[in-house]
Structure formats: C-alpha cells, structure tokens
XYZ file of C-alpha atoms in Angstrom:
740
model
C 163.424 138.159 75.558
C 159.885 137.104 74.674
C 161.154 135.202 71.629
C 163.725 133.343 73.740
C 161.040 132.421 76.297
C 158.675 131.138 73.621
C 161.416 129.098 71.946
C 162.434 127.541 75.256
C 158.806 126.771 76.079
C 158.222 125.092 72.708
C 161.348 122.921 73.080
C 160.261 121.862 76.549
C 156.784 120.951 75.312
C 158.239 118.974 72.389
C 160.568 117.032 74.686
C 157.761 116.346 77.114
C 155.552 115.088 74.284
C 158.335 112.844 73.026
C 158.869 111.449 76.529
C 155.150 110.756 76.873
C 155.145 108.848 73.556
C 158.011 106.557 74.620
C 156.612 103.337 76.011
C 157.781 102.535 79.523
C 158.168 98.835 80.287
C 157.182 98.263 83.894
C 158.752 96.265 86.682
C 155.636 94.076 86.621
C 156.266 93.244 82.949
C 159.843 92.244 83.740
C 158.583 90.112 86.616
C 156.182 88.341 84.276
C 159.036 87.756 81.830
C 161.140 86.351 84.663
C 158.320 83.959 85.524
C 159.079 82.235 82.201
C 162.665 81.373 83.151
C 163.520 77.787 84.029
C 163.835 78.302 87.778
C 160.173 79.370 87.764
C 158.734 77.062 85.085
C 160.379 73.708 85.803
C 158.928 73.371 89.336
C 155.462 73.581 87.728
C 155.995 70.563 85.444
C 154.927 67.367 87.170
C 156.003 63.774 86.490
C 158.798 64.632 84.064
C 162.554 63.982 84.035
C 162.422 60.278 84.836
C 166.000 59.032 85.371
C 165.936 55.326 86.226
C 168.484 53.756 88.554
C 168.864 50.184 87.326
C 169.702 47.449 89.824
C 170.892 43.902 89.063
C 168.207 41.882 87.313
C 164.956 43.552 86.325
C 164.550 46.079 89.134
C 164.933 49.851 88.908
C 163.726 52.899 90.777
C 163.312 56.584 90.047
C 162.191 59.758 91.720
C 159.462 61.926 90.229
C 158.117 65.300 91.360
C 154.403 65.940 91.871
C 152.346 68.942 93.080
C 152.580 67.608 96.643
C 156.241 66.598 96.675
C 158.326 63.597 95.652
C 157.301 60.078 94.777
C 159.811 57.224 94.730
C 158.795 54.528 92.292
C 160.091 50.959 92.339
C 159.539 48.945 89.158
C 159.979 45.226 88.597
C 160.256 44.953 84.823
C 159.921 41.164 84.808
C 156.699 41.230 86.829
C 155.515 44.485 85.191
C 154.750 46.045 88.580
C 155.074 49.675 89.648
C 155.047 50.495 93.372
C 154.937 54.055 94.699
C 156.614 55.168 97.938
C 156.418 58.618 99.471
C 159.808 58.755 101.142
C 163.312 57.550 100.515
C 163.203 55.431 103.657
C 160.049 53.692 102.459
C 161.684 53.011 99.090
C 164.728 51.514 100.836
C 162.430 49.252 102.821
C 160.619 48.199 99.664
C 163.915 47.479 97.944
C 165.058 45.374 100.890
C 161.877 43.320 100.650
C 162.288 42.868 96.902
C 165.978 41.953 97.015
C 165.991 40.258 100.431
C 168.924 42.485 101.378
C 169.296 45.521 103.581
C 169.457 48.634 101.386
C 170.592 52.157 102.248
C 169.988 54.866 99.664
C 172.562 57.595 100.101
C 172.327 61.076 98.654
C 175.084 60.075 96.243
C 173.049 57.183 94.891
C 170.100 59.474 94.312
C 172.292 62.000 92.506
C 173.643 59.266 90.278
C 170.111 58.184 89.581
C 169.388 61.698 88.440
C 172.309 61.839 86.077
C 175.227 62.905 88.306
C 178.617 61.349 87.604
C 180.221 61.356 91.018
C 183.843 60.268 91.410
C 185.428 63.743 91.486
C 189.174 63.494 90.869
C 189.283 59.717 91.286
C 188.416 56.971 88.808
C 187.177 53.718 90.433
C 188.080 50.282 89.118
C 185.209 48.216 87.663
C 184.819 46.262 90.914
C 185.020 49.428 93.009
C 187.857 48.085 95.160
C 190.470 50.598 94.006
C 190.530 54.172 92.768
C 193.121 55.811 90.529
C 194.180 59.408 91.084
C 196.942 61.880 90.251
C 199.588 63.263 92.571
C 202.546 65.353 91.454
C 201.955 64.470 87.772
C 202.087 60.721 88.486
C 199.458 58.016 88.675
C 198.527 56.449 92.007
C 195.920 53.948 93.219
C 194.307 53.597 96.619
C 192.709 50.514 98.114
C 189.202 51.596 99.108
C 188.932 49.172 102.026
C 192.327 49.778 103.636
C 193.185 53.251 102.380
C 196.619 52.041 101.329
C 198.097 54.152 98.499
C 200.501 52.882 95.861
C 202.470 54.999 93.385
C 202.322 53.442 89.903
C 204.537 55.842 87.921
C 207.552 57.875 88.974
C 208.798 59.847 85.969
C 205.879 62.251 85.530
C 206.825 65.921 85.750
C 205.178 69.289 85.180
C 203.946 69.595 81.578
C 204.886 65.958 80.952
C 202.701 64.087 83.388
C 200.539 60.995 83.293
C 196.796 61.094 82.454
C 196.607 64.878 82.795
C 193.484 66.612 81.556
C 194.392 69.693 79.577
C 192.883 70.475 76.191
C 193.569 74.208 76.171
C 189.963 75.177 76.820
C 189.468 72.429 79.409
C 191.566 71.311 82.347
C 191.065 69.456 85.595
C 192.737 67.423 88.323
C 191.022 64.137 87.510
C 192.987 61.499 85.561
C 192.082 60.443 82.022
C 192.345 56.663 81.868
C 190.469 53.446 81.162
C 190.559 50.473 83.560
C 190.600 46.954 82.171
C 187.595 44.784 83.055
C 189.458 42.874 85.795
C 190.885 46.052 87.313
C 194.483 44.908 86.846
C 195.545 47.230 84.028
C 195.077 50.889 83.150
C 195.250 52.420 79.681
C 196.418 56.027 79.750
C 199.224 58.296 78.408
C 201.919 60.825 79.186
C 200.833 64.284 78.054
C 203.779 66.193 76.585
C 203.142 69.953 76.736
C 206.687 71.077 77.499
C 207.054 73.333 74.454
C 203.387 74.289 74.083
C 202.729 78.027 74.280
C 201.012 79.598 77.277
C 197.829 81.635 77.663
C 197.501 84.355 80.296
C 194.702 85.896 82.343
C 194.919 88.265 85.306
C 192.523 88.776 88.182
C 191.036 92.123 89.176
C 191.462 92.924 92.842
C 192.868 95.392 95.327
C 196.623 95.221 94.980
C 198.634 93.363 92.398
C 196.641 91.000 90.143
C 197.259 87.268 90.113
C 198.550 85.897 86.829
C 196.917 82.697 85.589
C 199.096 80.781 83.120
C 198.293 77.511 81.405
C 199.040 75.631 78.201
C 196.774 76.827 75.408
C 197.925 76.152 71.818
C 196.522 78.224 68.968
C 195.914 77.369 65.301
C 199.163 77.354 63.389
C 201.361 76.764 66.446
C 204.324 74.559 65.602
C 203.866 72.531 68.813
C 200.657 71.154 70.302
C 200.167 68.682 73.178
C 201.155 65.138 72.205
C 200.220 61.959 74.061
C 202.510 58.977 74.495
C 200.224 55.999 75.051
C 200.993 53.537 77.864
C 199.462 50.589 79.685
C 200.086 50.343 83.429
C 200.095 46.963 85.178
C 198.632 47.900 88.556
C 199.825 44.927 90.627
C 203.366 44.866 89.205
C 203.622 48.673 88.949
C 204.962 48.215 85.449
C 204.534 50.761 82.660
C 204.357 49.374 79.111
C 204.801 51.993 76.384
C 202.864 51.310 73.197
C 205.129 51.029 70.189
C 203.665 53.913 68.179
C 204.795 57.514 67.755
C 203.058 60.069 70.008
C 199.576 61.099 68.880
C 198.185 64.645 68.781
C 195.980 65.390 71.778
C 192.931 64.654 69.645
C 189.989 62.261 69.599
C 187.181 61.407 67.200
C 184.904 63.687 69.252
C 187.190 66.646 70.015
C 190.648 67.565 71.254
C 189.534 66.810 74.791
C 190.222 63.093 74.869
C 187.738 62.662 77.687
C 184.766 64.316 75.971
C 182.643 61.195 76.492
C 183.389 61.183 80.232
C 186.212 58.638 80.050
C 189.394 58.048 78.030
C 188.060 58.322 74.481
C 188.719 55.997 71.556
C 190.104 53.062 73.548
C 188.424 49.679 73.994
C 189.718 46.823 76.157
C 188.995 43.226 75.224
C 187.198 41.146 77.865
C 190.370 39.165 78.654
C 192.369 42.412 78.923
C 195.013 41.024 76.575
C 194.451 43.637 73.872
C 193.630 47.308 73.668
C 192.014 48.702 70.538
C 192.406 52.421 69.971
C 192.034 55.103 67.320
C 194.652 57.759 66.583
C 193.378 61.067 65.201
C 195.494 63.434 63.123
C 195.895 67.077 64.089
C 193.416 68.229 61.435
C 190.942 65.379 62.096
C 191.225 64.209 58.506
C 192.908 60.892 59.227
C 191.872 58.138 61.637
C 194.056 55.078 62.300
C 192.519 52.006 63.915
C 195.121 50.083 65.903
C 195.257 47.091 68.257
C 197.924 46.830 70.973
C 199.261 43.815 72.832
C 198.781 44.810 76.463
C 201.746 42.772 77.682
C 204.384 43.784 75.137
C 203.147 47.127 73.799
C 203.384 45.893 70.208
C 200.832 47.619 67.978
C 199.185 46.302 64.832
C 197.853 48.718 62.214
C 194.402 47.533 61.112
C 193.089 50.264 58.776
C 192.811 53.985 58.357
C 190.122 56.290 57.045
C 190.952 59.580 55.361
C 188.382 62.289 54.701
C 188.666 65.612 52.821
C 187.178 67.707 55.645
C 186.855 66.315 59.184
C 185.998 62.910 60.630
C 183.649 62.324 63.521
C 182.678 59.069 65.193
C 179.074 59.964 65.973
C 176.889 62.725 67.347
C 178.421 63.403 70.733
C 179.308 59.742 71.273
C 181.909 57.291 70.009
C 180.226 54.704 67.827
C 182.947 52.163 67.103
C 183.450 48.823 68.897
C 186.131 46.132 68.765
C 184.646 42.612 68.918
C 187.627 40.398 69.751
C 185.639 37.151 69.971
C 184.587 37.335 66.327
C 187.647 39.346 65.254
C 185.449 42.147 63.915
C 185.075 45.886 64.250
C 181.909 47.946 64.157
C 182.945 51.227 62.551
C 181.102 54.508 62.086
C 181.657 56.422 58.859
C 180.066 59.096 56.675
C 181.704 57.796 53.507
C 178.364 57.631 51.657
C 177.394 61.153 52.865
C 175.365 59.807 55.802
C 176.533 58.611 59.208
C 176.280 54.808 59.187
C 177.720 51.656 60.731
C 179.998 49.211 58.949
C 181.205 45.712 59.884
C 184.950 45.305 59.310
C 187.374 42.401 59.505
C 189.809 43.066 62.367
C 192.620 41.183 60.607
C 192.491 42.776 57.180
C 190.628 45.980 58.063
C 188.369 45.467 55.063
C 184.627 46.136 55.173
C 182.637 42.913 55.332
C 179.316 44.694 54.846
C 177.541 47.972 55.489
C 175.170 47.486 58.424
C 172.940 50.562 58.138
C 172.214 52.616 55.045
C 169.906 55.276 53.677
C 169.434 59.042 53.719
C 169.385 59.316 57.501
C 172.002 58.965 60.237
C 172.968 56.714 63.109
C 173.382 59.168 65.964
C 174.446 56.815 68.755
C 175.355 53.137 69.046
C 173.587 52.078 72.241
C 174.188 48.362 72.668
C 175.902 45.450 70.918
C 174.584 41.895 71.385
C 177.468 39.742 70.153
C 175.634 36.467 70.789
C 172.634 37.371 68.655
C 174.787 39.534 66.369
C 172.417 42.465 66.748
C 172.905 46.182 67.265
C 170.728 48.709 69.062
C 171.202 52.304 68.005
C 169.592 55.723 67.989
C 168.878 57.093 64.539
C 167.614 60.422 63.199
C 165.997 61.487 59.935
C 164.524 58.139 58.897
C 160.989 58.694 60.191
C 158.603 61.316 58.763
C 158.735 64.769 60.309
C 161.537 66.557 62.100
C 164.933 65.056 61.181
C 166.310 65.914 64.618
C 164.066 63.444 66.453
C 165.986 60.371 67.629
C 164.424 56.893 67.636
C 165.718 53.512 68.821
C 166.294 50.763 66.254
C 167.554 47.186 66.155
C 169.400 45.567 63.237
C 171.498 42.489 62.541
C 175.235 42.658 61.939
C 174.466 41.670 58.347
C 172.304 44.770 57.838
C 169.079 42.777 57.745
C 165.900 42.733 59.846
C 165.993 46.379 60.893
C 163.204 47.244 63.362
C 161.938 50.516 64.810
C 161.506 49.887 68.558
C 160.132 53.288 69.612
C 157.488 54.270 67.043
C 155.890 57.222 68.837
C 156.638 60.561 67.190
C 159.222 62.569 69.106
C 162.724 62.662 70.478
C 163.411 59.484 72.475
C 165.758 59.080 75.433
C 166.657 55.468 76.282
C 168.003 53.739 79.402
C 168.746 49.996 79.158
C 168.728 47.582 82.079
C 172.056 46.098 83.122
C 171.202 42.745 81.547
C 169.910 44.394 78.358
C 166.479 42.747 78.558
C 164.497 45.957 79.182
C 164.691 49.696 78.609
C 162.956 52.837 79.806
C 161.829 55.115 76.978
C 161.040 58.813 77.525
C 159.831 60.634 74.427
C 158.687 64.192 73.811
C 158.617 67.066 71.330
C 159.409 70.755 71.826
C 155.684 71.403 72.197
C 154.633 68.034 73.682
C 155.587 67.089 77.247
C 157.346 63.749 77.853
C 155.753 60.342 78.207
C 157.794 57.597 79.885
C 157.188 53.882 79.382
C 158.864 50.543 80.013
C 159.589 48.253 77.062
C 161.272 44.908 76.601
C 164.318 44.498 74.392
C 162.095 43.891 71.346
C 160.297 47.203 71.859
C 157.087 45.719 73.264
C 155.319 48.123 75.600
C 155.225 46.511 79.057
C 154.156 49.266 81.408
C 153.263 52.982 81.267
C 155.385 54.808 83.849
C 154.742 58.555 83.732
C 152.982 61.186 81.650
C 154.221 64.683 82.325
C 151.575 67.149 83.427
C 152.009 70.820 82.459
C 148.580 71.997 83.623
C 149.941 74.015 86.551
C 152.469 75.646 84.235
C 149.865 76.374 81.563
C 147.689 78.057 84.195
C 150.326 80.797 84.495
C 149.872 81.693 80.825
C 152.864 79.709 79.598
C 152.645 78.219 76.144
C 155.055 76.037 74.152
C 157.010 77.317 71.160
C 155.893 76.785 67.574
C 157.907 74.323 65.488
C 158.720 76.002 62.165
C 160.290 75.083 58.845
C 161.886 77.435 56.342
C 164.127 77.083 53.312
C 167.879 77.629 53.571
C 169.683 80.314 51.604
C 169.943 77.875 48.686
C 166.141 77.989 48.351
C 165.897 74.185 48.471
C 167.092 72.758 51.777
C 164.561 72.457 54.600
C 165.586 74.069 57.887
C 163.845 73.622 61.227
C 163.492 75.855 64.225
C 161.365 77.160 67.081
C 159.323 80.368 67.258
C 158.359 81.985 70.575
C 155.516 84.516 70.753
C 154.067 86.583 73.626
C 151.445 84.699 75.612
C 149.223 87.794 75.411
C 149.934 88.579 71.788
C 147.918 91.135 69.864
C 147.757 89.650 66.372
C 146.964 93.069 64.888
C 150.344 94.453 66.014
C 153.790 94.049 64.522
C 156.507 92.865 66.877
C 160.271 93.179 66.545
C 161.986 89.821 66.141
C 165.073 88.543 67.967
C 167.180 85.808 66.410
C 168.985 83.563 68.906
C 171.959 81.981 67.166
C 174.407 79.218 67.927
C 175.884 78.240 64.573
C 177.858 75.219 65.668
C 179.206 73.519 63.692
C 179.247 71.029 66.566
C 175.758 72.055 67.715
C 172.816 74.234 66.793
C 170.523 77.016 67.948
C 167.778 74.704 69.190
C 169.965 72.088 70.856
C 167.813 69.350 72.380
C 164.697 68.697 70.316
C 162.802 67.227 73.245
C 160.483 69.105 75.587
C 161.786 71.879 77.821
C 159.696 74.163 80.005
C 162.127 77.000 79.239
C 164.957 77.473 76.760
C 167.386 80.116 77.986
C 165.273 83.327 78.073
C 163.480 82.934 74.743
C 159.937 82.981 76.134
C 160.881 85.634 78.678
C 161.964 87.983 75.885
C 158.766 87.148 74.032
C 156.754 88.208 77.095
C 158.415 91.619 76.916
C 156.969 92.154 73.444
C 159.265 90.381 70.989
C 159.062 87.460 68.624
C 162.016 85.134 69.261
C 163.292 82.581 66.761
C 165.964 79.859 66.849
C 166.804 78.355 63.447
C 169.030 75.308 62.883
C 171.042 76.571 59.937
C 173.084 74.648 57.432
C 176.390 73.264 58.724
C 174.790 71.960 61.905
C 175.073 68.256 62.749
C 172.380 65.524 62.630
C 171.987 65.834 58.891
C 174.096 64.642 55.945
C 177.869 65.034 55.755
C 177.538 67.533 52.898
C 175.017 69.537 54.947
C 177.373 69.600 57.930
C 180.367 70.604 55.805
C 178.733 73.601 54.116
C 180.810 76.048 56.169
C 184.016 74.006 56.217
C 186.971 76.272 55.504
C 184.963 79.431 56.208
C 183.258 79.275 59.577
C 182.552 82.998 59.428
C 179.514 82.198 57.275
C 178.005 81.088 60.616
C 174.636 80.110 59.001
C 173.965 83.875 58.689
C 172.547 83.680 55.158
C 170.115 81.034 56.442
C 169.094 83.248 59.356
C 168.366 86.208 57.066
C 166.346 84.285 54.499
C 164.573 82.317 57.233
C 163.412 85.452 59.037
C 162.298 86.987 55.736
C 160.173 83.906 55.038
C 158.653 84.020 58.517
C 157.775 87.699 58.058
C 155.936 86.843 54.856
C 154.124 84.020 56.627
C 153.214 85.865 59.840
C 152.005 89.467 59.603
C 152.886 90.112 63.251
C 156.656 90.019 62.516
C 158.288 93.384 61.835
C 161.164 92.537 59.494
C 162.458 96.106 59.749
C 163.284 95.554 63.435
C 165.515 92.491 63.671
C 167.814 91.808 66.596
C 170.264 88.977 67.156
C 172.195 87.564 70.097
C 174.346 84.606 70.996
C 176.996 83.349 73.366
C 180.438 81.906 72.580
C 180.160 80.664 68.975
C 176.861 82.555 68.956
C 178.716 85.685 70.054
C 181.099 85.211 67.129
C 178.095 84.856 64.806
C 176.245 87.844 66.272
C 179.062 90.322 65.693
C 179.534 88.817 62.244
C 175.842 89.380 61.522
C 176.065 93.043 62.534
C 179.148 93.571 60.350
C 178.202 91.476 57.303
C 174.452 92.205 57.177
C 174.385 95.712 58.675
C 171.177 96.744 56.917
C 169.226 93.708 58.120
C 170.261 93.262 61.751
C 169.614 96.444 63.708
C 170.628 95.399 67.243
C 173.078 92.733 68.351
C 174.365 91.383 71.661
C 177.583 89.424 71.299
C 178.587 87.486 74.411
C 181.994 85.830 74.885
C 182.583 85.414 71.161
C 185.582 83.679 69.576
C 185.785 86.531 67.073
C 189.141 85.555 65.630
C 189.852 81.838 65.636
C 193.562 82.531 65.506
C 192.977 83.585 69.132
C 190.918 80.531 70.087
C 192.213 77.062 71.014
C 193.869 75.138 68.216
C 191.546 72.204 67.759
C 188.204 73.890 67.074
C 189.496 75.982 64.208
C 191.817 73.315 62.836
C 189.003 70.788 62.835
C 186.264 72.856 61.215
C 188.303 75.425 59.287
C 191.368 73.384 58.365
C 194.982 74.033 59.307
C 196.177 77.618 59.289
C 198.060 78.315 56.043
C 200.218 81.372 55.488
C 199.767 83.140 52.133
C 202.379 84.807 49.952
C 201.148 88.267 50.951
C 201.728 87.541 54.631
C 198.069 86.923 55.476
C 196.497 83.549 56.183
C 193.313 81.614 55.523
C 191.862 82.525 58.944
C 192.019 86.303 58.437
C 188.957 86.346 56.191
C 186.829 85.020 59.042
C 188.076 87.404 61.741
C 185.339 89.766 62.913
C 187.637 92.699 63.629
C 188.371 92.938 59.911
C 184.715 93.840 59.234
C 183.974 96.045 62.269
C 184.051 99.186 60.118
C 180.743 98.070 58.534
C 178.734 98.440 61.751
C 175.559 100.526 61.403
C 173.288 99.335 64.193
C 173.588 99.064 67.964
C 176.076 96.460 69.207
C 176.744 95.343 72.763
C 179.827 93.222 73.431
C 180.292 91.256 76.652
C 183.083 89.074 78.026
C 184.356 87.582 81.268
C 187.942 88.624 81.847
C 188.824 85.251 83.420
C 187.391 83.282 80.494
C 189.752 80.317 80.036
C 187.637 78.872 77.212
C 187.451 81.875 74.873
C 190.085 84.313 76.149
C 188.755 87.890 76.391
C 191.325 89.170 73.895
C 188.931 87.922 71.199
C 186.434 90.626 72.132
C 189.129 93.243 72.747
C 190.317 92.809 69.150
C 186.817 93.807 68.003
C 186.717 96.698 70.487
C 189.979 98.078 69.140
C 188.795 97.743 65.535
C 185.526 99.574 66.313
C 187.413 102.411 67.971
C 189.796 102.735 65.049
C 186.792 102.889 62.722
C 185.198 105.579 64.943
C 182.187 103.346 65.644
C 180.017 103.558 68.742
C 179.479 100.351 70.708
C 178.519 99.193 74.192
C 180.656 96.962 76.371
C 179.888 94.873 79.456
C 182.920 93.445 81.241
C 182.936 90.896 84.056
C 186.352 91.358 85.674
C 186.635 87.998 87.471
C 184.085 85.874 85.631
C 184.554 82.757 83.469
C 183.053 81.918 80.086
C 179.446 81.724 81.295
C 179.798 84.596 83.820
C 179.002 82.401 86.845
C 176.956 84.308 89.452
C 176.965 87.375 87.191
C 174.856 85.595 84.531
C 171.522 87.046 85.812
C 173.006 90.540 85.524
C 173.973 89.840 81.904
C 170.464 88.581 81.176
C 168.919 91.730 82.612
C 171.282 93.915 80.567
C 170.327 91.885 77.482
C 166.629 92.535 78.099
C 167.266 96.247 78.684
C 169.317 96.564 75.498
C 166.673 95.011 73.268
C 163.826 96.910 74.953
C 165.588 100.229 74.543
C 167.181 99.828 71.118
C 164.969 97.376 69.228
C 161.578 98.130 70.775
C 162.262 101.823 71.358
C 160.921 101.651 74.900
C 162.314 102.467 78.324
C 163.139 99.491 80.609
C 162.619 99.591 84.364
C 165.638 100.907 86.226
C 168.038 98.173 87.371
C 165.493 95.363 87.647
C 166.837 92.672 89.983
C 166.666 89.055 88.805
C 165.798 86.579 91.544
C 167.094 83.141 90.513
C 166.432 80.350 92.964
C 166.932 76.626 93.222
C 163.977 74.331 92.584
C 162.162 74.519 95.899
C 160.894 70.971 95.503
C 164.374 69.495 95.084
C 164.801 68.791 98.764
C 161.393 67.188 99.295
C-alpha cells in the first residue's frame, strides 16, 4: 500500500512539474497580436490610400483620412493648386465654384472614387443613357430616363443563354458584354453549357439539405463551355453571329472571360464598324487574333501565336490594342523570354518592330497616344533593386526614346486624367509608407499631394517587415520575400518559424509589393512568438517566362524546394530562427502547397495548416489545371499525368501535425478536394485535425475570424509547445473613421 501511494505521489508531482514548465500564452498576448490585424492597424495610418476621382479637364478630388477625421481635397492640375475641405458639402460647393455648375456628391460617387465598381447586374452604355441586363437567359436594355425596357434576344435558354457569367469557379447574374463607343452595338456571346457536367454541394440545416447544382467542368472532361460570339444591334434588335466556330470559354487572362471587369479580349474601333478579338485555345497554347465586320459578321484571320506552355497577355491586365486608324496592332508576347510589346501590321499580321526589349517585363499597358505614337506602360525588373516594383515608362511606337517617368524607388500606382495630360502617382515599399504626387504627362513633378504618416501606428509598437533575398533551390536564382519578427524580440532566443505560402503560379506569397499596415495575420503571429516569412518562389509571375514556367506540367512542386532552401539560408543568417521548428500554412493554392509540404518534406515541416486546398487538380475547375499543368492525358497503365501531383497519393508520408480546413459550400474549390486527403490519411492510419465550416464558402465568410484563432492556437500548441488561452474571441470591426 505504501509503495502504491509513493508511486502515485511521484507521478502526480512529475505531471505537476511538467504542467508548470509548459508556457501559457495569455489572453493579453492574444489581444496584442490582434492589435496587429488590419482592422486595428489601418485606422492608425494617416494620409494614405489616395484614390483620385478625375473630372473633365484638369480637376480631380480625393478623400484622405487624418487623426481628426476626413479631409476632402480638390486639385486643379493645370493651376497646380490643392484646396482642402472638411466636409463633403464643402467640397461640393468648391467644385460648383470651380466648374460653374451645381454639383451633388452622392455616396456612390465617393465609393467609385475609392475604387468601387458600382453597376451591379447592369452594364451602362458609354453615354449612360441605357443599361444592359439579363432576364431569362436573354439580353435586355432599359432606357435610364424613361424606364422603358426592350428585349434584344429571344432564343436564350437555360445553359445556352446570352452573356452569362459562369466559369465553373465563378458565376453571377451580371452580363458579360462590351458596348460600342456610340452605344448602338453590343459585343457578347451565347454560352453553351448544355452538355457540361455538374458540380454539387449541399447545405447543412435542420431538415433536408438543399442541393446546389451548377456547371463545373473538370480537367479531361470531353465537353467544356463554348461561346458563340455575336454582335447585337441595339436599335434594330438584330443579332449578327460572327462567322467563326465557337471558342472555348477562355481568355488571355483566365477562363473567366470577364477577369478584367469587362468582356475580355475584345476591342471596338472608334467608328464601331469593326470588332477585334482574340480566341484562346482550351490549353492556352494558341492565340488567334481576328477582326470582325460588325455589320456582316465576316471575320478575318490576322495572325496567331503558339507557345509550348501557356500564353498570357500581361500581369493581370490585357495588354494588346487594335489601332484601326493606322491599321496596326500593339501585341504583348513573351517570345524572347520576357514580357514585351510588339507593333504588328493589322493586314499581314507580321511584326513591324519590337517596341520594348530587355531582361525585364512590361506588366501593364496604361495608355496609347496614337497621335504622338507613344505608349505609357508599367514595367518591372528594369530598375535596380526589387524586380517586383512597378514603374511608369513612356516609349515611341518605334521602340525609341524610352523614358522613366516615376524614378523614385518603390512600387508605383498610377491614375491618369481623362485627357491624359496629368497623372497621380502613389509609390511605396513594403517597409516605406506611400507618398502621393501629381505629375504631368512627361513625368514632371507638379505638386506634392500626400505623405502617409505612420507615427500613430508606430507608437503602438508596430514595425514594418524586413525585405529579404535568398537563393532558389538551384543555388543561383535570386528570390525575394518578407520577414516578420516580434516587436519585442529577444535576440538571444530562438524562435520557431512559420512559412506562409501561396505558390501561384498566377500570384505569389507576398502579393502586392507596396506598403500595407498589415498582411493577413503575419505580424500578429510574430507577436505571439514566431518568425513569419513569405517567399516569392520560382514559378511566380513578374519575372521571365522561363522563371514562370519552372513548375509547368508539375504544379505539385509548389515552390516547396525554394521554401526549404530559403528558410535554411535565413536560419544561417539569423541566429534567432530555430530551423528545427518550422511550420507552414496557406489557403486555396496555399492549402494545396501546405499539405504537399507536410507529405513531401515531412522531416523539415513539423506543423502545417492547410485551408481550402485544391489537393487534386482533377477535382478542381478545368481551366486552372489545363492552363498551368497541361491537358489531362491518360496513360497506358490507366493513370494520368495529374495523379503524380495529387496530395492524397502522398498522405502516408505524414509525420508532423496537420490541420485541414474547408468550407462545405465552397463553390471555388469544392470540399471533396480536402475529403480525398482525409480519406487517404485514415487509410494510412495517420492522425490529423479537421475544421469544417458547414455552410461557408471558399474564404469562410463570417467564420474567418474563428479560423484565424484556431490557426493561432494550433501553432502555439504544436510548434511553440505552449498552451493558448481558451477560446479567445476575435473582435473584427469596420474602420471607425470610414463614416467621418
């Protein structure tokens, strides 16, 4: 009996000692971490986010936030004057004095000035007198003044309607179309999805669930949505079919042929007699430039470009233009391994000359001055320093007289006046807050506008991230990223490191290389006692074509080798990084990469959180895989070229702690992607953690703060070896100064 008592006492003492040695993270520490989230940091940044609203001529206005509220600033670019008003009513009065007209600034106008699109499910004509909309799969217009509605098409039916917006992962009730300049014609299409396969989701509720069904093709499907291009004469209610076979529901940006915000890859001439357009093949390897006669529907083939991997027309924008007056085409191509502009003959399709050249890229064609035969474009990688910084340049059509118009180091955001004589330039760096100035069309500085002030934010202990460079897994290529450290860091300690990953290939882990007060919860996690890193790995855009194509045909590489070698280099450089405690997390494509990291590098990554991952691209919408991985090809043994990249096939390798999360109403990445991994883990007798959001979409909607808190808890408990506070409640809020 005595022996049993002593043994029990010893065990109790040992357990008590172990409990005392486990660090307990307090509610106050979580609250400090939460103070570094955007809804707490952005209200403390003053005089940033200038979004000019240009008026006819040289006038524009913008709203800026200050410690005491809002200022409304009216600028006359021609006179180089800047007038400050302290209310919207005062600004309207000042505008009336300047324009000699009565002016009413509605909430809608202010939203547009701050970047909102407006319009909803209607597309206004250029003169604003009519709006186009969809009803029962047909196209209608309404006269804004009278409210009179006119039906333009009559043969649209379910799954074969006009201007419908459905790209598998994206759908909406607004029409996809492009008005002609005079508002008399509309370029659009009939979207044939009649034999396209369906995707299914079911709600969770009391009683029987509701089945959600929509068209969602997968890689390898024999049928995908096809568009039959048409031009609609609005006044005559006449539909002219273009004399070309139906095109795959594809564009030079993505399969969503409204990725740019309007009907992509179509360009009306000023006289509305012709419509230039580009047809994209299913695998994005072939682009056909065509010109249609708007009256007859006859189509002329001008040229085509074929590439071995995948074609893109720019970095998030479409960078080609049809210049009917000079019978020329400005075309974007990566044929010399870098994204550049070419001048082509619109009759023969032959290249007249290369406009831009060099080991850097044109990222966005901003403006074309046909009279002066000059182009204005954003470019990246030409100036010293970070290759992701964008600058504005000017160059002649002949490729001569190139000028840098925004020389200050940083990432520049440009807004041109309506007449093209002036532009507002806001530039910043990840660790340098934005400066906003007014320049003329030649880049001459006319007027300083705003300099962001982060002093109130810095007073809370906030600090910007460190910009880092490491070598890629090839040991030669420079990679760039951001490193976040605790604001109260003890340099004598070693901290576990968390790798945030978004492998692209259409984007990267850092995203925007301008200033941001907060980036997701990177600094918040750092405040809890972690080092956080985001590395732009190989295969991300904004570099050379060969760089971007490094993962083509095998997206499962997911820049993981770059992440491993990058973190190893950082650990050698900074003694405070504990390379034996590495965590990783990501969402969507980052969720795919995170699970892949835990399965393919199980001895390096100890803890992973995989959110909403497209773990098997045979279960994700057709275009993304077919664009970046190639078409699905069946092999003689019954497998296919996508199987090697499917995460469930490697789940048996798991050694560390893995949390999976998914919204069960995710219509972007259907939840079956994660359930495939769950089933594989169970078959392999592997432990895992799962967070399910029964009625949530891809980003979890209102449940996102809960997911963030669970993410913090998981890293604190499993990577730090500490105990998190019990069920800490996140308190997101809108910017309190927004309504001032």
